[in-house]
mmCIF file of C-alpha atoms in Angstrom:
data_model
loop_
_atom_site.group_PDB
_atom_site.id
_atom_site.type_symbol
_atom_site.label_atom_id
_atom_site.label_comp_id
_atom_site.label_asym_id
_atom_site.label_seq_id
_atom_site.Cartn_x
_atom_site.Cartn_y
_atom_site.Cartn_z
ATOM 1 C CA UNK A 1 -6.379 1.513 17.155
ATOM 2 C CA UNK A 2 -5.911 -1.342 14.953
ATOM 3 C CA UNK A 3 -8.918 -3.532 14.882
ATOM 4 C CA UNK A 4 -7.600 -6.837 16.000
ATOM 5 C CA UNK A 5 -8.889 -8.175 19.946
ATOM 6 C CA UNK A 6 -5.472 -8.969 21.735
ATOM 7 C CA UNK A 7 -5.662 -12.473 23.147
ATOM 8 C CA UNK A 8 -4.189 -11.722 26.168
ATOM 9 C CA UNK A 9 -2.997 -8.711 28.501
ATOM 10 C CA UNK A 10 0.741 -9.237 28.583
ATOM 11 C CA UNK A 11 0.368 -8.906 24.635
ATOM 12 C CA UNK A 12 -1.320 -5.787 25.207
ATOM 13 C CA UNK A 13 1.792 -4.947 27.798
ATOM 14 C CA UNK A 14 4.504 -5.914 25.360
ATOM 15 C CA UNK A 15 3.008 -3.528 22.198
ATOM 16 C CA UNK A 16 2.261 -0.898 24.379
ATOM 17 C CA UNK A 17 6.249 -0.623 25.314
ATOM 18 C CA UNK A 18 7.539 3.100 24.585
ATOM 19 C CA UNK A 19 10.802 3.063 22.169
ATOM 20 C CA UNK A 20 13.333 5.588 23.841
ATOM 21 C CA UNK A 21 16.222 7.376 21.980
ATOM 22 C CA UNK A 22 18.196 4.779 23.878
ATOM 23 C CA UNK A 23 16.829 1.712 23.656
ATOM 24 C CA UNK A 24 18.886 -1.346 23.328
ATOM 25 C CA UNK A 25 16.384 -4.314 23.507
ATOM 26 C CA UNK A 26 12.907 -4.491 23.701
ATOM 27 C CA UNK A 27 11.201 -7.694 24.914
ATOM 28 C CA UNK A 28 9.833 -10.270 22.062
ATOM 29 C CA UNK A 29 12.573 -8.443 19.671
ATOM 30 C CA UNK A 30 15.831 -9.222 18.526
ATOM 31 C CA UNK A 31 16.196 -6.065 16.014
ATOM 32 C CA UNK A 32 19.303 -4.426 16.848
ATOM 33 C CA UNK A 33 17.839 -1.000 18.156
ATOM 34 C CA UNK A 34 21.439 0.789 18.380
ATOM 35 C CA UNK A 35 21.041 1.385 14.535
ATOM 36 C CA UNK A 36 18.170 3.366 13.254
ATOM 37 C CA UNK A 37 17.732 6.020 10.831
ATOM 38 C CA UNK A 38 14.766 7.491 12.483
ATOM 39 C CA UNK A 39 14.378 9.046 16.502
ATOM 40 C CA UNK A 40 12.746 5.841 17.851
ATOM 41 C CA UNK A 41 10.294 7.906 19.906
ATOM 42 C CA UNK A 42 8.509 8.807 16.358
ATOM 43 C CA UNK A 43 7.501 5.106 15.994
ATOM 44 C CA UNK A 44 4.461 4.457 18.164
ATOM 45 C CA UNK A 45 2.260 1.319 19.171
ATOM 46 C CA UNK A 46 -0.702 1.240 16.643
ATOM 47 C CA UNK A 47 -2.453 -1.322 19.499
ATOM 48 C CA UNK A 48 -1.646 -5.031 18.547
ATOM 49 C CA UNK A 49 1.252 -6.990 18.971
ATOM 50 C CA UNK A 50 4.080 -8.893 16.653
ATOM 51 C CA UNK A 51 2.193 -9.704 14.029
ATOM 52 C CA UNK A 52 -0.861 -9.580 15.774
ATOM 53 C CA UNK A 53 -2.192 -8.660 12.278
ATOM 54 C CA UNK A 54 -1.183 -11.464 10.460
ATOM 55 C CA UNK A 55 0.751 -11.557 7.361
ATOM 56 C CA UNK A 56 -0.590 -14.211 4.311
ATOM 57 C CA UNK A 57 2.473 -15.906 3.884
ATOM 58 C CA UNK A 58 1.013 -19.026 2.021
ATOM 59 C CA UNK A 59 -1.264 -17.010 -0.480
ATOM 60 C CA UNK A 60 -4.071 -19.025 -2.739
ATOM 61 C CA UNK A 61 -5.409 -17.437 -5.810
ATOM 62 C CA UNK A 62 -8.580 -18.487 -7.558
ATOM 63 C CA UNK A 63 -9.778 -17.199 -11.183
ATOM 64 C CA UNK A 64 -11.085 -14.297 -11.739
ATOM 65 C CA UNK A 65 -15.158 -15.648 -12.443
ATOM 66 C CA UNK A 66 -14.443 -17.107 -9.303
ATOM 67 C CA UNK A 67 -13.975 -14.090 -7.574
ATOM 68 C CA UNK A 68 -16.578 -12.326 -9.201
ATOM 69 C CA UNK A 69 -18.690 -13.902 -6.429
ATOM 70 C CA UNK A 70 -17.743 -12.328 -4.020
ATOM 71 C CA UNK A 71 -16.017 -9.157 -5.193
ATOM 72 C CA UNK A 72 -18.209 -5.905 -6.780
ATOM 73 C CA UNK A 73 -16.667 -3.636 -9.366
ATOM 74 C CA UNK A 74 -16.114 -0.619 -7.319
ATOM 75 C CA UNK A 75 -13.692 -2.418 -5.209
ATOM 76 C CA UNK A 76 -10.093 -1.570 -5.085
ATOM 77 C CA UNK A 77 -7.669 -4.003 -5.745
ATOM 78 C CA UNK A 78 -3.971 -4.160 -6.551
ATOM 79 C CA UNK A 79 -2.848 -5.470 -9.758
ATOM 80 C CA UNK A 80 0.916 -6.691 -10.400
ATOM 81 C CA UNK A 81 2.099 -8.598 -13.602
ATOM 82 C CA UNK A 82 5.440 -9.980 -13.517
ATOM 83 C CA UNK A 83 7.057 -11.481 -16.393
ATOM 84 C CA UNK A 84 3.607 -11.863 -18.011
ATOM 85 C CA UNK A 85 2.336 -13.082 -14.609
ATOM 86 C CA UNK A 86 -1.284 -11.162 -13.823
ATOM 87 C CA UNK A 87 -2.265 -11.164 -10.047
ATOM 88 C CA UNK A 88 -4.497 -9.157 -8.668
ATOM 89 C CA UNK A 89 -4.893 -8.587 -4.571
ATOM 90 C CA UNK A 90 -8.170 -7.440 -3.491
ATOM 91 C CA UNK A 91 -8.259 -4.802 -0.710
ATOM 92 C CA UNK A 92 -10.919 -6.366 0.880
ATOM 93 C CA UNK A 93 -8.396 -8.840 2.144
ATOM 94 C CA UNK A 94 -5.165 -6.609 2.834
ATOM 95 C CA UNK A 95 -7.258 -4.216 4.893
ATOM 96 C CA UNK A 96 -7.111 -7.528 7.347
ATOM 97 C CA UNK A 97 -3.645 -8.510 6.812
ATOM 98 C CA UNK A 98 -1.722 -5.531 5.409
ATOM 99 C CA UNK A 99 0.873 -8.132 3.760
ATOM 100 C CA UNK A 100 0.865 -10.722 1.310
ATOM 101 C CA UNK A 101 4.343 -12.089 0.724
ATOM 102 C CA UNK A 102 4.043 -13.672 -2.913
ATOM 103 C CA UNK A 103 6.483 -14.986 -5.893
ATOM 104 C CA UNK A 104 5.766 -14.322 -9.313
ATOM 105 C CA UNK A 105 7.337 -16.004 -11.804
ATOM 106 C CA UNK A 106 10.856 -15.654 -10.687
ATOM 107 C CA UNK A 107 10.499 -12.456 -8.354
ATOM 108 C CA UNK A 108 9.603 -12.714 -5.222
ATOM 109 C CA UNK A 109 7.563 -9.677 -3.755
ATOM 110 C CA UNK A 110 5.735 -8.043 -0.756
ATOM 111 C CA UNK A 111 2.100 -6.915 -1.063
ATOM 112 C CA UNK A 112 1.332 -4.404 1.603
ATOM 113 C CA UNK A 113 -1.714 -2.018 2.224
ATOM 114 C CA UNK A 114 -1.391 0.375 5.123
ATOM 115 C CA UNK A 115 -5.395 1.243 5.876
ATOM 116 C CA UNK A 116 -4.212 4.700 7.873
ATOM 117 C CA UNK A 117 -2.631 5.763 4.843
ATOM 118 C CA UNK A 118 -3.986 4.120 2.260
ATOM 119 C CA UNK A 119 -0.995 3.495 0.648
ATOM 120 C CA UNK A 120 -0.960 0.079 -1.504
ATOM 121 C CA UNK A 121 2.942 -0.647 -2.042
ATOM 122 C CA UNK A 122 4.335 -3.898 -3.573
ATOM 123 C CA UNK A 123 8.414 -4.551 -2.881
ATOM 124 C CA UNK A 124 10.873 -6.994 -4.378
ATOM 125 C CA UNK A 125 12.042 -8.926 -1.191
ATOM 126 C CA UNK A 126 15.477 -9.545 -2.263
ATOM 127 C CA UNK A 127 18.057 -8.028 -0.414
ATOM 128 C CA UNK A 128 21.897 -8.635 -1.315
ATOM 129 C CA UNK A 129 21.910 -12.293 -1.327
ATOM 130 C CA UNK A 130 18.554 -13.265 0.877
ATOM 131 C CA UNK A 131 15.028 -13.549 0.515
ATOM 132 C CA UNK A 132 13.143 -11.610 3.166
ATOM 133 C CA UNK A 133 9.700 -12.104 4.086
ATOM 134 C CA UNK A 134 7.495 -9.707 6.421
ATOM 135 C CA UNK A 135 5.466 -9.158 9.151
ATOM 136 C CA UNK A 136 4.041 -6.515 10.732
ATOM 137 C CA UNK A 137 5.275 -4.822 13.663
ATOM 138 C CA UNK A 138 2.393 -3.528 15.016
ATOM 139 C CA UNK A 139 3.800 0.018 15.280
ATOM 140 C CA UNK A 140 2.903 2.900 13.217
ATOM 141 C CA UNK A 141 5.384 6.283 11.982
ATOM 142 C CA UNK A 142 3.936 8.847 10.530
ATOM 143 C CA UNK A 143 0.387 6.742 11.087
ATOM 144 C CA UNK A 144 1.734 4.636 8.532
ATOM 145 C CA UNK A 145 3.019 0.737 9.129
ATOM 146 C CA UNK A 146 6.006 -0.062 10.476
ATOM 147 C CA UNK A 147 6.837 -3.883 8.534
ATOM 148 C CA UNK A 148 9.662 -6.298 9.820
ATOM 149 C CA UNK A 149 11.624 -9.334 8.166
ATOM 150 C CA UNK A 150 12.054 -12.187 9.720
ATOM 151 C CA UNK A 151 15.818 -12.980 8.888
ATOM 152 C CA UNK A 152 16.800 -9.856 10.744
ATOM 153 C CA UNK A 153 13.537 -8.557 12.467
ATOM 154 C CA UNK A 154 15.216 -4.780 10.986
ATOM 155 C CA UNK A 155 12.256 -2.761 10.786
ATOM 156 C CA UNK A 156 10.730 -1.011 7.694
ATOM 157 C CA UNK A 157 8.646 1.934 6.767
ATOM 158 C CA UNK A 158 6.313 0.406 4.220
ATOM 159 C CA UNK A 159 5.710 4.106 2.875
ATOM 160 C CA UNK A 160 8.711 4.751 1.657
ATOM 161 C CA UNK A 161 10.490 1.149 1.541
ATOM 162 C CA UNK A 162 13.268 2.141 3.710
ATOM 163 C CA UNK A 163 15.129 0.199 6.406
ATOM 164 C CA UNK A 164 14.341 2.297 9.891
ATOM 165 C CA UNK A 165 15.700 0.311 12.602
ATOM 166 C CA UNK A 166 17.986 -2.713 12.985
ATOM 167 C CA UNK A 167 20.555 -4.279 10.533
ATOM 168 C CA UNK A 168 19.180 -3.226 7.648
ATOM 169 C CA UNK A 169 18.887 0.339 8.702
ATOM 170 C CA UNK A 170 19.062 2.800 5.660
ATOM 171 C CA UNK A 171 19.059 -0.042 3.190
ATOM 172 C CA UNK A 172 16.290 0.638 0.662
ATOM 173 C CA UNK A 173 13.777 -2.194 -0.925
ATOM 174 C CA UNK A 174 13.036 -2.012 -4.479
ATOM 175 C CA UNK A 175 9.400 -0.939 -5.482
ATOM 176 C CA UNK A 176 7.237 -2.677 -7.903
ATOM 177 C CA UNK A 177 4.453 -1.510 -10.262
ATOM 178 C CA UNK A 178 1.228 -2.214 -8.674
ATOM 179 C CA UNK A 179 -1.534 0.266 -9.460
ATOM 180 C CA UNK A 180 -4.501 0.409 -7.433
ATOM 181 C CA UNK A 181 -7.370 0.144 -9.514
ATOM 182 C CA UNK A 182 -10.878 -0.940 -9.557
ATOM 183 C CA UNK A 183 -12.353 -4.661 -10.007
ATOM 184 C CA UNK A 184 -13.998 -3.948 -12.541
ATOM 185 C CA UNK A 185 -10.904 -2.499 -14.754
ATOM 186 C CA UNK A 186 -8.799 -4.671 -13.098
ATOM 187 C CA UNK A 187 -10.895 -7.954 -14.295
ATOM 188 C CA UNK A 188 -11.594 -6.168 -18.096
ATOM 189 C CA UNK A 189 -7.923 -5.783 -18.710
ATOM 190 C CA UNK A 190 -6.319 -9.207 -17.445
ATOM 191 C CA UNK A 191 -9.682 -12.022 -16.941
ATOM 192 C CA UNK A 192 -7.420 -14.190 -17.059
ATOM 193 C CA UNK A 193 -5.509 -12.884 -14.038
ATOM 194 C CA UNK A 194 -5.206 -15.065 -10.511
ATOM 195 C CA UNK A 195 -6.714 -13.669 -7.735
ATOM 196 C CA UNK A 196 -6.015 -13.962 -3.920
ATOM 197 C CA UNK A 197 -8.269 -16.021 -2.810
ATOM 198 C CA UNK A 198 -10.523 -15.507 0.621
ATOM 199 C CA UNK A 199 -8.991 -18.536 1.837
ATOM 200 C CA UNK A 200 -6.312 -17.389 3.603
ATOM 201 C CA UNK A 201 -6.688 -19.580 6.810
ATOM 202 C CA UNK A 202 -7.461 -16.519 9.070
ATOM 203 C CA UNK A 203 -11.590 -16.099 10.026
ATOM 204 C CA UNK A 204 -11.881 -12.581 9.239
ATOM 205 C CA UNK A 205 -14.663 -10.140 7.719
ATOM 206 C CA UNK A 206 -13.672 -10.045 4.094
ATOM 207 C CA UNK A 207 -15.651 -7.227 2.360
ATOM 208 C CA UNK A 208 -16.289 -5.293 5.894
ATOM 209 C CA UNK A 209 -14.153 -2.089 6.598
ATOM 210 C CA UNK A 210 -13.162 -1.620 9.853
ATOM 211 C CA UNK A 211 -12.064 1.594 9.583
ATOM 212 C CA UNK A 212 -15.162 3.305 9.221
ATOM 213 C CA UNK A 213 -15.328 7.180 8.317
ATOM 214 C CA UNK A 214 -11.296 6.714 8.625
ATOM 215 C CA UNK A 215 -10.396 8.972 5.327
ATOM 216 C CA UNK A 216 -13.024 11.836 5.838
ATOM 217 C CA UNK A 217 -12.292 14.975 7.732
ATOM 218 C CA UNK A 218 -13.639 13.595 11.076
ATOM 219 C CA UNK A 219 -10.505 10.817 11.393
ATOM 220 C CA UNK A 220 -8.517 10.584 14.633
ATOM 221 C CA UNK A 221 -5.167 11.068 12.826
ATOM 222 C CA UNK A 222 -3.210 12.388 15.007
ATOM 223 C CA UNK A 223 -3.829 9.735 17.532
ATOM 224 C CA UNK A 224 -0.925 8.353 16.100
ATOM 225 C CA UNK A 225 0.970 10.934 13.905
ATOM 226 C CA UNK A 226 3.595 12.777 15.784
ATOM 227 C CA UNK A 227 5.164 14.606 13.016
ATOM 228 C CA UNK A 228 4.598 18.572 11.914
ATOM 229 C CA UNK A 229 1.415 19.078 10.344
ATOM 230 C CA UNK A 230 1.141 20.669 7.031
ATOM 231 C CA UNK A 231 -1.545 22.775 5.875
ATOM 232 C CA UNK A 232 -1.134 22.776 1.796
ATOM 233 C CA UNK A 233 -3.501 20.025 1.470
ATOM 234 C CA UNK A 234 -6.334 18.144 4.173
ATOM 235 C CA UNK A 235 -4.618 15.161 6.601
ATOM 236 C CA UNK A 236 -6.511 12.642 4.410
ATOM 237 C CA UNK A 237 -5.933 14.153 0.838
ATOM 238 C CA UNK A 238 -5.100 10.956 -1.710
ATOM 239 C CA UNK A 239 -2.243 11.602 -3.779
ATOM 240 C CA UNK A 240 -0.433 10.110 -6.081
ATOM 241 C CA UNK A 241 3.601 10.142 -6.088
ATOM 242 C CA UNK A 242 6.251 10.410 -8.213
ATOM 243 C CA UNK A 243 10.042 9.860 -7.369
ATOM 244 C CA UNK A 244 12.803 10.270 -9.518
ATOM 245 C CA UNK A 245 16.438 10.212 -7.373
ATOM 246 C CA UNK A 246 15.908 12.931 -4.675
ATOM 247 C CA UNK A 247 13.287 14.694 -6.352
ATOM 248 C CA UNK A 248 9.701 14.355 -5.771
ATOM 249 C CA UNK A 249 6.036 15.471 -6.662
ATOM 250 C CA UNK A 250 2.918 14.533 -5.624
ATOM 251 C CA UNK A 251 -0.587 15.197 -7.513
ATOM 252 C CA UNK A 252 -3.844 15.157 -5.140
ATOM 253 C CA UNK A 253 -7.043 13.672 -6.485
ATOM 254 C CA UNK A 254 -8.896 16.420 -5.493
ATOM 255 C CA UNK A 255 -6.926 18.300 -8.661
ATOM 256 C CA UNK A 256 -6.577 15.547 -10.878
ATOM 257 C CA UNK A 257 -10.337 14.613 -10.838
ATOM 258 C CA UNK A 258 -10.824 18.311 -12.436
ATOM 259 C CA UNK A 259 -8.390 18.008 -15.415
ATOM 260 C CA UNK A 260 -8.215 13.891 -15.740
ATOM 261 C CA UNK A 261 -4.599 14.152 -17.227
ATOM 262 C CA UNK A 262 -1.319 15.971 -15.998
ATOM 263 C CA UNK A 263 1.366 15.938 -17.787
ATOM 264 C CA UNK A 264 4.866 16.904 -15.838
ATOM 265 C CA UNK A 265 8.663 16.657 -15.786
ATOM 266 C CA UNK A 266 10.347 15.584 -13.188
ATOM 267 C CA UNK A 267 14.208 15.186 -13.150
ATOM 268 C CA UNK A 268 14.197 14.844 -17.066
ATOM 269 C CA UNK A 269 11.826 11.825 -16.909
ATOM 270 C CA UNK A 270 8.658 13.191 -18.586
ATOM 271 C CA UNK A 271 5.521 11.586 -17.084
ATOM 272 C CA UNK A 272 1.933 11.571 -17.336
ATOM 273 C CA UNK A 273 -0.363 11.110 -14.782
ATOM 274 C CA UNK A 274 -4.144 9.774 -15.225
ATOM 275 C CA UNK A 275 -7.059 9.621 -13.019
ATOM 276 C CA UNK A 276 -10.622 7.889 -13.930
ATOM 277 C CA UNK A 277 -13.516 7.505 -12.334
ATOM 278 C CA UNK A 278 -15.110 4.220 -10.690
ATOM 279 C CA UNK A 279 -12.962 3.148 -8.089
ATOM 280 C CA UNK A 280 -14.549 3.694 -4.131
ATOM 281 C CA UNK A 281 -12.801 4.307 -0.798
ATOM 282 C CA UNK A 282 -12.183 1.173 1.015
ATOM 283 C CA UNK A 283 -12.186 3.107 4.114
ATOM 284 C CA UNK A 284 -15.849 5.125 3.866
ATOM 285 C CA UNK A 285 -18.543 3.168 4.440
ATOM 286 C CA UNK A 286 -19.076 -0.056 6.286
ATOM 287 C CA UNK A 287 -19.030 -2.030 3.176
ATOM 288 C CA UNK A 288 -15.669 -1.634 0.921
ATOM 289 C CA UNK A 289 -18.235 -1.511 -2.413
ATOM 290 C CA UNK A 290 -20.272 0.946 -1.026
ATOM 291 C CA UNK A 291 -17.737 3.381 -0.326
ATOM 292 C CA UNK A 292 -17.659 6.771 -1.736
ATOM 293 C CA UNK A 293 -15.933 7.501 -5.435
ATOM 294 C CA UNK A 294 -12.822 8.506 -5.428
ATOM 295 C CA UNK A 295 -11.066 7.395 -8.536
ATOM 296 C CA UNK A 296 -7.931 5.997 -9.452
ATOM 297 C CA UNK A 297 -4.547 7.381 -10.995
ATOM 298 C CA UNK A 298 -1.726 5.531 -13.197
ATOM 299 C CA UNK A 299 1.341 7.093 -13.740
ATOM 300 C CA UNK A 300 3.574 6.381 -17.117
ATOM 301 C CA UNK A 301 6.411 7.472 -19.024
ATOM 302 C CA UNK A 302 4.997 9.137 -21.863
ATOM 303 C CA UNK A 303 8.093 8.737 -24.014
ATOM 304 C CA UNK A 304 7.742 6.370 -27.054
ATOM 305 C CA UNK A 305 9.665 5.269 -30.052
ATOM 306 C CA UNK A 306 11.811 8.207 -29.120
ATOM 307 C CA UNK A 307 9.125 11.054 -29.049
ATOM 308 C CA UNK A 308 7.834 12.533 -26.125
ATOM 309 C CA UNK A 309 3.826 12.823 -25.966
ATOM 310 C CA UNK A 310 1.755 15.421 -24.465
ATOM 311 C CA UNK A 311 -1.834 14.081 -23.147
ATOM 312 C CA UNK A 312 -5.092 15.304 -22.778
ATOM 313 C CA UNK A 313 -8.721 13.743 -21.635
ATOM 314 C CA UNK A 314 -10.761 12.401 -24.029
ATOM 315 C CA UNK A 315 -14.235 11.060 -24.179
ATOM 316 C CA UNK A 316 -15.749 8.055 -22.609
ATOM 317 C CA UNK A 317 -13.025 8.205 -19.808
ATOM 318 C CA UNK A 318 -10.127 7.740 -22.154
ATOM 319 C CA UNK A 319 -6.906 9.455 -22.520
ATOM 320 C CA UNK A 320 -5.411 10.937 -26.292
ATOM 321 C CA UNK A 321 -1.971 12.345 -27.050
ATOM 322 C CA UNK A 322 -1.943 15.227 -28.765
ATOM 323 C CA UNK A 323 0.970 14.531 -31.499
ATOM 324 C CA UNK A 324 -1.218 11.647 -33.472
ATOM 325 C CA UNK A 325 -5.202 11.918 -31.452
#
């Protein structure tokens, strides 16, 4: 179950409500459950209510030797630059509020962590005409979040971007580059990046993990995963993947940490994929910094000035292309 203390029992009630292959209404909502993409029975209550985790809607960002207080250099954090905009989002945070709805520059985006799959996703919230902005659901498909907008309370898989349930039903939202990456690269690359700042108006544990043990092999996953299991890799495998129309691959860390550097093709686009050292599991040990290395992966298009390069791992954690070293 989520870890957020419902204030009362008839919130407890209301997210505990079964969805049925029928269902027309459900109390607090006024999503339109007669369209949906999904069988409603496959989205389940993950334990709090309508945005009983609570969305930053109003985020503050302070500099980055500001942060350095209070953030150590194993921590994972999302980084997004828009239009020469650096911002970086540290987990620390998300893992308490799952979404941070943002505008940089001129775009404005979605910043959302699911801790039961730790999948770090940033959207463009345009839509058509209209802005959306999110909250969470408190329901879970797949074990993963279940978002909502507010202009149509639709309901969204934040996995895969994709409109489940309610107006916006099979629409699709528009992903954004936002690798997740250690503090310490993160800071060395951009120091003069903004940073979300702690002060988010919510009294919460920043820097705790409240998902203890979540991603090792003794995790309750199927508590709230209903679909067919798959044996090719372990429930809690990290992987990185890559979509190109209605193709797909993933690459599992467990691999990549062996070679470094893959290089692939996938629907024509050729792309490389690199992991490095130095990033730790926010969702191992009590304390986010202390958690266990596990790395972190960037994917690229490893065309350039019309030639199509071919990497390999090199020393001191860097990457080399094979056509000029």
């Amino acid at each position: 179950m989520n870890p957020i203390i419902l204030s009362s029992a008839l919130a407890l009630v209301a997210a505990a409500l079964p969805l049925t292959a029928h269902a027309q209404s459900v109390p607090g909502w006024r999503t339109d459950f007669s369209k949906h993409t999904v069988p409603l029975d496959e989205i389940v209550s993950g334990g709090p209510p309508k945005d009983g985790i609570p969305p930053i809607d109003r985020p503050k960002f302070v500099s980055v030797d500001q942060a350095d207080r209070w953030l150590k250099g194993r921590e994972p954090v999302v980084l997004l630059e828009i239009e020469d905009q650096v911002r970086i989002y540290p987990i620390q945070i998300l893992m308490w509020h799952e979404i941070v709805n943002d505008q940089v520059g001129q775009t404005p985006v979605s910043i959302t962590f699911c801790p039961l799959c730790n999948t770090a996703l940033a959207f463009d919230r345009r839509l058509d005409d209209t802005v959306l902005d999110f909250g969470t659901t408190g329901r879970l498909r797949h074990s993963d979040l279940v978002m909502y907008d507010r202009q149509t309370e639709s309901w969204w898989q934040q996995a895969s971007g994709e409109g489940i349930v309610g107006a916006y039903a099979g629409r699709m939202l528009t992903f954004v580059p936002a690798p997740l990456v250690s503090w310490s690269l993160a800071k060395g690359a951009h120091p003069d990046a903004r940073v979300l700042s702690r002060d988010t108006g919510h009294s919460r544990n920043y820097g705790r993990n409240p998902y203890r043990h979540y991603d090792s092999q003794r995790s309750p996953i199927k508590q709230f995963f209903r679909g067919r299991s798959d044996g090719r890799l372990p429930a809690m495998e990290r992987v990185v993947a890559f979509v190109q129309g209605d193709s797909s691959i993933a690459f599992p860390f467990s691999s990549l940490e062996k070679r470094r550097v893959a290089n692939e093709d996938l629907n024509g686009i050729p792309v490389a994929v690199f992991w490095a050292e130095g990033t730790a599991s926010a969702l191992d040990d009590q304390e986010i910094a202390q958690g266990r290395e596990v790395g972190a992966t960037g994917v690229f298009d490893r065309r350039l000035d019309g030639e199509t390069l071919t990497f390999e791992a090199a020393e001191s954690g860097l990457f080399k292309d094979r056509q000029t070293n």
